[in-house]
XYZ file of C-alpha atoms in Angstrom:
525
model
C -0.063 0.060 -0.039
C 2.968 2.306 0.694
C 3.931 2.110 -2.916
C 0.485 2.963 -3.967
C 0.445 5.956 -1.833
C 3.709 7.199 -3.320
C 2.305 6.428 -6.921
C -0.842 8.309 -6.001
C 1.202 11.427 -4.857
C 3.249 11.479 -8.000
C 0.138 11.190 -10.201
C -1.579 13.991 -8.439
C 1.735 16.154 -8.755
C 1.851 15.432 -12.532
C -1.744 16.324 -12.983
C -1.555 19.580 -10.979
C 1.291 20.510 -13.136
C -0.965 20.758 -16.128
C -3.582 22.816 -14.248
C -3.891 26.536 -14.762
C -3.775 28.240 -12.473
C -1.813 25.703 -10.672
C -3.651 24.560 -7.566
C -2.214 24.432 -3.968
C -0.559 21.042 -3.544
C 1.940 20.354 -0.816
C 3.580 16.824 -1.426
C 4.487 16.131 2.340
C 0.918 17.162 3.306
C -0.750 14.939 0.867
C 1.541 12.197 1.886
C 0.464 12.575 5.479
C -3.222 12.833 4.599
C -3.094 9.603 2.458
C -1.170 7.775 5.169
C -3.581 8.675 7.727
C -6.426 7.528 5.475
C -4.735 4.272 5.077
C -4.192 3.909 8.820
C -7.835 4.670 9.368
C -8.704 1.352 7.361
C -8.939 2.719 3.850
C -8.502 0.002 1.235
C -7.139 2.335 -1.328
C -5.935 6.011 -1.755
C -8.893 6.854 -3.949
C -11.708 5.398 -1.881
C -13.002 8.280 0.130
C -16.427 9.162 1.722
C -17.572 12.096 3.786
C -17.154 9.869 6.953
C -13.486 9.528 6.014
C -13.170 13.258 5.828
C -14.617 13.498 9.473
C -12.327 10.786 10.744
C -9.207 12.494 9.428
C -10.341 15.838 10.790
C -10.646 14.352 14.179
C -7.132 13.217 13.974
C -5.860 16.476 12.893
C -7.674 18.330 15.633
C -5.608 16.361 18.152
C -2.407 17.824 16.717
C -0.653 20.791 18.052
C -0.628 22.442 14.640
C -2.398 21.881 11.423
C -0.090 20.609 8.434
C 0.703 23.321 5.881
C -1.875 23.922 3.450
C -3.897 20.853 4.372
C -7.359 22.027 3.413
C -6.164 23.315 0.097
C -3.988 20.314 -0.464
C -7.032 17.964 0.290
C -9.325 20.052 -2.031
C -6.691 19.634 -4.804
C -6.571 15.851 -4.096
C -10.346 15.760 -4.320
C -10.421 17.594 -7.648
C -7.807 15.212 -8.997
C -9.800 11.991 -8.131
C -13.041 13.491 -9.654
C -11.234 14.773 -12.819
C -9.398 11.421 -13.457
C -12.431 9.348 -12.483
C -10.233 7.791 -9.644
C -12.873 8.364 -6.810
C -13.503 4.673 -6.165
C -16.463 5.108 -3.814
C -19.988 5.995 -4.940
C -19.778 9.183 -2.820
C -21.022 12.247 -4.425
C -18.053 14.466 -5.537
C -19.933 17.684 -4.645
C -20.820 16.301 -1.246
C -17.329 15.092 -0.637
C -15.819 18.611 -1.600
C -18.333 20.410 0.550
C -17.211 18.237 3.446
C -13.583 19.052 2.900
C -14.122 22.648 2.612
C -16.224 22.999 5.711
C -14.894 20.638 8.280
C -13.194 22.088 11.296
C -9.459 21.469 11.043
C -8.205 23.771 13.901
C -6.459 22.083 16.859
C -8.909 21.467 19.693
C -11.754 22.494 17.426
C -15.416 21.214 17.365
C -16.295 18.094 15.247
C -19.643 20.071 14.479
C -22.912 18.432 13.259
C -22.292 15.371 11.215
C -24.469 14.418 8.275
C -26.329 11.330 8.992
C -25.920 10.020 5.341
C -22.072 9.659 5.978
C -22.719 6.110 7.353
C -20.758 6.579 10.728
C -23.630 4.987 12.713
C -23.975 2.164 10.314
C -20.190 1.467 10.625
C -20.591 1.303 14.305
C -23.546 -1.360 13.911
C -21.565 -3.627 11.881
C -18.347 -3.703 14.071
C -19.547 -6.668 16.362
C -20.058 -8.669 13.206
C -16.695 -7.810 11.735
C -15.207 -8.792 14.951
C -16.353 -12.378 14.298
C -14.287 -12.199 10.849
C -11.080 -11.175 12.547
C -11.218 -7.495 11.800
C -9.964 -4.993 14.418
C -7.914 -5.519 17.551
C -10.767 -7.429 19.389
C -11.466 -9.763 16.377
C -11.566 -13.410 16.714
C -10.316 -15.562 13.950
C -12.420 -15.629 10.830
C -14.770 -18.308 9.538
C -12.500 -21.550 9.367
C -14.192 -22.898 6.360
C -13.169 -21.726 3.023
C -15.979 -20.582 0.665
C -16.541 -22.197 -2.863
C -16.903 -19.361 -5.337
C -19.279 -19.562 -8.249
C -17.834 -19.393 -11.804
C -17.740 -15.853 -13.132
C -20.170 -16.837 -16.026
C -22.555 -18.444 -13.456
C -22.518 -15.264 -11.325
C -23.113 -13.072 -14.268
C -25.981 -15.077 -15.345
C -27.626 -14.839 -11.943
C -26.992 -11.149 -11.763
C -28.458 -10.568 -15.223
C -31.802 -11.780 -13.823
C -31.828 -8.923 -11.158
C -34.359 -6.408 -12.644
C -33.152 -3.315 -11.037
C -29.572 -3.955 -12.212
C -30.489 -4.772 -15.846
C -32.554 -1.655 -15.788
C -29.542 0.356 -14.574
C -27.451 -1.205 -17.440
C -30.136 0.165 -19.941
C -30.005 3.559 -18.144
C -26.178 3.737 -18.507
C -26.599 2.776 -22.254
C -29.194 5.654 -22.610
C -26.829 8.201 -20.974
C -24.122 7.254 -23.400
C -20.926 9.266 -23.540
C -22.317 11.846 -20.976
C -25.095 13.990 -19.677
C -25.374 17.240 -17.659
C -25.632 16.789 -13.857
C -28.629 18.365 -12.118
C -27.351 21.742 -10.713
C -29.384 21.633 -7.418
C -29.982 18.891 -4.801
C -28.532 15.554 -4.821
C -26.498 14.017 -7.717
C -29.023 13.153 -10.489
C -29.830 13.728 -14.136
C -31.422 16.886 -15.118
C -35.322 17.145 -14.992
C -35.621 16.923 -18.690
C -33.013 14.080 -19.050
C -34.910 12.145 -16.213
C -38.221 12.600 -18.256
C -36.320 11.464 -21.389
C -34.993 8.335 -19.699
C -38.175 7.503 -18.073
C -39.972 7.586 -21.609
C -37.056 5.483 -23.214
C -37.088 2.745 -20.568
C -40.761 2.600 -19.871
C -40.214 3.780 -16.148
C -41.503 6.733 -14.115
C -39.246 9.518 -13.238
C -39.130 8.349 -9.751
C -37.944 4.920 -10.871
C -35.365 6.505 -12.984
C -33.987 8.499 -10.093
C -33.760 5.110 -8.119
C -31.971 3.444 -11.168
C -29.643 6.443 -11.506
C -28.514 5.614 -7.783
C -28.087 2.004 -8.592
C -25.970 2.826 -11.782
C -23.778 5.147 -9.796
C -23.102 2.695 -6.995
C -22.244 -0.290 -9.200
C -19.838 1.840 -11.280
C -21.914 2.001 -14.559
C -22.087 5.833 -14.187
C -20.025 8.338 -12.292
C -20.367 12.081 -11.661
C -18.220 14.990 -11.665
C -19.016 18.448 -10.228
C -21.169 19.092 -13.313
C -21.543 15.985 -15.445
C -22.777 12.450 -15.740
C -20.177 10.126 -17.373
C -19.562 6.457 -17.788
C -18.298 4.787 -14.649
C -15.250 2.556 -14.184
C -17.390 -0.611 -14.686
C -19.262 0.558 -17.697
C -16.744 -0.679 -20.463
C -16.238 -4.095 -18.777
C -20.033 -4.721 -18.398
C -20.568 -3.519 -22.025
C -18.067 -6.046 -23.303
C -19.177 -8.766 -21.082
C -16.071 -9.469 -19.525
C -16.664 -12.516 -17.152
C -17.430 -11.428 -13.596
C -17.773 -7.736 -14.388
C -21.797 -7.833 -13.997
C -21.547 -9.921 -10.915
C -19.078 -7.365 -9.399
C -21.496 -4.504 -10.399
C -24.452 -6.261 -8.775
C -22.338 -6.720 -5.670
C -21.299 -2.949 -5.411
C -25.112 -1.936 -5.709
C -26.781 -4.504 -3.720
C -27.338 -2.475 -0.590
C -28.507 0.449 -2.796
C -30.973 -1.843 -4.430
C -32.310 -3.077 -1.122
C -32.808 0.612 0.067
C -33.438 1.813 3.587
C -32.531 -1.386 5.415
C -29.183 -1.887 3.540
C -27.318 -2.413 6.825
C -29.697 -4.976 7.977
C -29.399 -6.771 4.705
C -25.712 -6.878 5.169
C -25.891 -8.297 8.617
C -28.417 -11.068 7.605
C -26.378 -11.916 4.628
C -22.995 -12.073 6.689
C -24.619 -14.410 9.190
C -26.035 -16.782 6.497
C -22.603 -16.659 4.891
C -20.849 -17.496 8.202
C -23.198 -20.282 9.255
C -23.181 -21.815 5.635
C -26.575 -23.495 6.093
C -30.291 -22.384 5.820
C -31.668 -20.506 8.747
C -34.980 -19.156 9.674
C -35.948 -15.359 9.949
C -36.267 -15.941 13.941
C -32.828 -17.426 13.982
C -31.375 -14.509 11.958
C -33.315 -11.856 14.025
C -30.611 -12.230 16.670
C -27.941 -10.488 14.494
C -30.040 -7.239 14.191
C -28.721 -4.426 16.118
C -31.089 -2.206 18.308
C -33.394 0.060 16.145
C -32.982 -2.283 13.088
C -36.639 -2.975 13.485
C -38.240 0.552 13.562
C -41.373 1.289 15.496
C -41.148 -1.653 17.761
C -41.629 -4.060 14.887
C -40.961 -7.624 15.628
C -37.152 -8.485 14.569
C -38.160 -11.713 13.172
C -40.909 -10.108 10.942
C -38.333 -7.404 9.918
C -35.669 -10.077 9.115
C -38.345 -11.974 7.046
C -39.241 -8.845 5.163
C -35.483 -7.960 4.237
C -34.857 -11.667 3.299
C -37.775 -11.619 0.847
C -36.368 -8.427 -0.741
C -32.849 -10.070 -0.891
C -34.474 -13.194 -2.519
C -35.890 -10.963 -5.152
C -32.538 -9.503 -5.848
C -30.915 -13.001 -5.881
C -28.760 -12.843 -2.935
C -30.619 -15.369 -1.045
C -32.937 -18.306 -1.920
C -35.811 -19.899 0.011
C -35.302 -23.270 1.663
C -37.453 -25.819 3.267
C -39.188 -25.103 6.523
C -39.269 -21.290 5.879
C -35.640 -20.890 6.035
C -33.331 -19.146 3.671
C -29.933 -19.888 2.262
C -27.196 -17.624 0.805
C -26.712 -17.998 -2.899
C -23.352 -17.980 -4.819
C -24.251 -14.517 -5.736
C -24.898 -13.541 -2.219
C -21.580 -15.154 -1.240
C -19.789 -13.039 -4.036
C -21.157 -9.948 -2.367
C -20.280 -10.791 1.143
C -16.684 -11.950 0.327
C -16.049 -8.434 -1.474
C -17.587 -6.568 1.442
C -15.641 -8.351 4.155
C -12.413 -8.160 2.309
C -12.973 -4.509 1.753
C -13.413 -4.229 5.485
C -9.974 -5.977 6.133
C -11.322 -9.460 6.822
C -9.251 -12.498 5.690
C -11.917 -14.714 4.035
C -10.656 -17.871 2.662
C -11.992 -18.658 -0.909
C -11.500 -22.142 -2.394
C -9.963 -22.404 -5.832
C -12.333 -22.965 -8.749
C -13.600 -26.640 -9.037
C -11.716 -27.179 -12.184
C -8.535 -26.583 -10.317
C -9.173 -29.001 -7.519
C -8.189 -32.601 -7.245
C -10.206 -35.426 -5.684
C -8.445 -35.139 -2.295
C -9.380 -31.281 -2.355
C -12.804 -31.716 -3.268
C -13.587 -34.318 -0.759
C -11.782 -32.470 2.077
C -14.047 -29.395 1.169
C -17.095 -31.568 1.039
C -16.230 -33.009 4.510
C -15.123 -29.863 6.226
C -16.635 -26.956 4.186
C -19.964 -25.188 4.697
C -23.119 -27.267 4.164
C -24.191 -24.855 1.371
C -20.903 -25.523 -0.467
C -20.976 -29.292 0.172
C -24.238 -29.781 -1.534
C -23.646 -31.038 -5.120
C -19.945 -30.123 -4.769
C -18.491 -33.810 -5.731
C -21.249 -34.133 -8.378
C -20.220 -30.774 -9.959
C -16.458 -31.787 -9.856
C -17.209 -35.291 -11.384
C -19.260 -33.861 -14.258
C -16.614 -31.653 -15.450
C -14.181 -34.569 -15.934
C -13.732 -37.666 -17.791
C -15.827 -40.119 -15.869
C -13.413 -43.205 -15.789
C -10.431 -41.101 -14.431
C -12.521 -39.101 -11.991
C -14.057 -42.147 -10.427
C -10.490 -43.681 -9.965
C -9.329 -40.407 -8.483
C -12.310 -40.260 -6.035
C -11.989 -43.929 -4.966
C -8.141 -43.662 -4.363
C -8.787 -40.359 -2.405
C -10.857 -42.282 0.274
C -8.780 -45.482 0.664
C -7.303 -44.653 4.111
C -8.789 -47.041 6.688
C -10.392 -44.312 8.581
C -11.984 -42.589 5.718
C -15.498 -44.297 6.027
C -17.480 -41.098 5.703
C -15.799 -40.298 2.545
C -16.304 -43.704 1.158
C -19.946 -43.446 1.954
C -20.155 -40.046 0.129
C -18.305 -41.267 -2.988
C -20.512 -44.314 -3.109
C -23.665 -42.107 -2.818
C -22.403 -39.911 -5.667
C -21.313 -42.766 -7.930
C -24.607 -44.752 -7.407
C -26.645 -41.844 -8.571
C -24.642 -41.689 -12.074
C -26.639 -42.929 -15.067
C -23.452 -44.677 -16.400
C -22.056 -48.159 -16.502
C -19.045 -47.932 -14.223
C -18.260 -51.661 -14.238
C -15.128 -51.274 -16.345
C -13.614 -49.077 -13.631
C -15.046 -50.653 -10.563
C -13.617 -54.021 -11.716
C -10.239 -52.664 -10.964
C -11.037 -52.146 -7.232
C -13.030 -55.465 -6.344
C -10.085 -57.077 -4.682
C -8.897 -53.836 -2.884
C -8.664 -54.494 0.857
C -10.481 -51.186 1.760
C -12.405 -50.205 -1.413
C -13.370 -53.643 -2.690
C -16.672 -54.145 -0.838
C -17.852 -50.697 -1.911
C -16.682 -51.430 -5.535
C -18.644 -54.758 -5.522
C -21.773 -53.124 -4.233
C -21.612 -50.406 -6.853
C -21.268 -53.089 -9.508
C -24.713 -54.338 -8.431
C -25.827 -58.017 -7.976
C -25.282 -60.195 -5.108
C -21.907 -60.608 -3.479
C -20.921 -64.263 -3.834
C -18.959 -64.200 -0.647
C -20.515 -61.933 1.990
C -17.929 -62.962 4.551
C -14.988 -61.942 2.474
C -12.436 -59.554 3.840
C -13.679 -56.704 1.339
C -17.449 -57.399 2.076
C -17.010 -57.230 5.878
C -14.734 -54.170 5.677
C -17.567 -52.291 3.784
C -19.964 -53.626 6.595
C -17.829 -52.183 9.321
C -17.559 -48.833 7.454
C -21.343 -48.626 7.740
C -21.272 -49.603 11.352
C -18.531 -46.975 12.069
C -20.672 -44.241 10.474
C -23.625 -45.524 12.887
C -21.428 -45.391 15.807
C -20.128 -42.056 15.120
C -23.817 -40.654 15.072
C -24.487 -42.515 18.362
C -26.780 -45.004 16.624
C -26.894 -48.684 17.550
C -25.925 -51.559 15.109
C -28.704 -52.280 12.614
C -31.232 -54.905 13.826
C -31.467 -56.335 10.273
C -28.021 -57.791 10.614
C -29.234 -60.104 13.488
C -30.958 -62.373 10.819
C -28.464 -61.720 8.089
C -25.507 -63.194 10.104
C -27.485 -65.623 12.390
C -26.799 -68.454 9.876
C -23.091 -67.990 10.163
C -22.326 -66.157 13.509
C -18.766 -67.570 14.129
C -17.545 -66.902 10.455
C -18.796 -63.385 10.803
C -17.382 -62.650 14.114
C -13.930 -64.093 12.954
C -14.075 -61.883 9.784
C -14.696 -58.932 11.988
C -11.840 -59.594 14.085
C -9.380 -60.470 11.236
C -10.095 -57.338 9.144
C -7.991 -54.939 11.338
C -10.630 -52.282 10.756
C -10.158 -49.396 13.080
C -13.736 -49.958 14.716
C -13.549 -53.945 14.822
C -12.844 -54.029 18.562
C -15.591 -51.669 19.243
C -18.002 -53.573 17.080
C -17.014 -56.940 18.723
C -17.632 -55.281 22.235
C -21.204 -54.376 20.953
C -21.763 -57.747 19.498
C -20.454 -59.355 22.732
C -23.006 -57.228 24.482
C -25.850 -58.729 22.439
C -26.167 -55.865 19.920
C -26.962 -58.558 17.121
C -28.476 -61.141 19.277
C -27.483 -64.023 21.449
C -25.988 -66.365 18.867
C -23.605 -63.655 17.586
C -22.739 -62.603 21.034
C -21.596 -66.256 21.984
C -19.765 -66.481 18.673
C -17.816 -63.208 19.198
C -16.865 -64.389 22.730
C -15.397 -67.587 21.359
C -13.509 -66.082 18.471
C -12.051 -63.129 20.378
C -8.786 -64.085 22.161
C -8.753 -63.668 25.809
C -6.851 -60.610 27.228
C -3.335 -61.509 28.337
C -2.848 -61.722 32.059
C -0.119 -59.390 33.346
């Protein structure tokens, strides 16, 4: 970041050298200003808001003296960002310049009245949430599970379904190379241009004003002090650069939500962190005091905001009145958290993962990511080699949960896997599963391979705190001693535990007696 600050100072000096009359610009003062901005948590030298202005001014007022030409240098920096199109935030340039021109910079001065629109209170509301993601001195470690990203083309397709965003794209196309900015009030098109855009888009003037705000926040349009121009994202979106539309959607989401934007962020971040569907009542606990105005029930407020987010594509309804975050909602949350300084782990794209990676993620990742993960990975590869990779990635003796997952995925395929499964029927760990996937009746249900697969299923039941299956009483009643001996000889990690259960009568008296006979007596010390 230090290099970026020096580069920014040099760029501003070069620009100022071509301006007549030359504006006031002290390099040391500008360096101080941008460094203080960075230390306050800014992600980029060009990312400024009026809240940043007040934060920097508060720092200056604690100094014994004000840096030379601070206000004039600051105003020059603002003019440079606006002129070059390098103001990265969606802040109004006119509003930003007014804040710089009017804020008290005198040592010991007053902070004055702060504009409620500068977002300071909202920033305070979200701090407890950011602490959960490791942001700030009191922050805990971030979410331990990596997030599986959507493919850029997939995200763009989802963003394209968002009506406010698609209308904002149409508005930006209508604006074209530029229009005059309304001279009074907030940043907006002139009244005549608003009426013209409304007629062209089939929208009301009020809707055009809302779309203008969306277009500005997603970077399709930007404003100077007097003009409306194409924004930093306009070309990439127009040229359909993969991921550009999804980025634009993310940058404008809270604007599209409207008034409860911060509530929407809190709900999305909680869904993102938990990684599984949740009800509005469960999510209401993350709402800050006052998020539900007029004493409204927080659960009802959460449900209303979630419905709004669902209409925009950020969440999707799930069974039982719950909601789950979408890939597009994840994309927004990752961008927002990273801009806030959180270290969010994002998994590589599926096409860059090996079988071991995808199974590890399916085992330890978020539930919303694990759903369909292995299936998606398998579908993008040559089936025969992918099946081999999956089987060999779960051949460790203790990987019974992975073997069950792989078996579930392979059994659902509408393909004949016999040629590749034949390679594994004699494998000491995978053989029983391979035989089961091939179909038909195992000619030797007491073979090492068959009994190992049975013990894998027993291990899964034991891990879940469930008893051994009652159906196996009758299944092995005809050969109790042979089965007990096969269990003992497998060397399976749970064979001793299973024999303990069998000896205790879990599969009936005949198997219990057989297990006691087969099992060697403990050595006497």
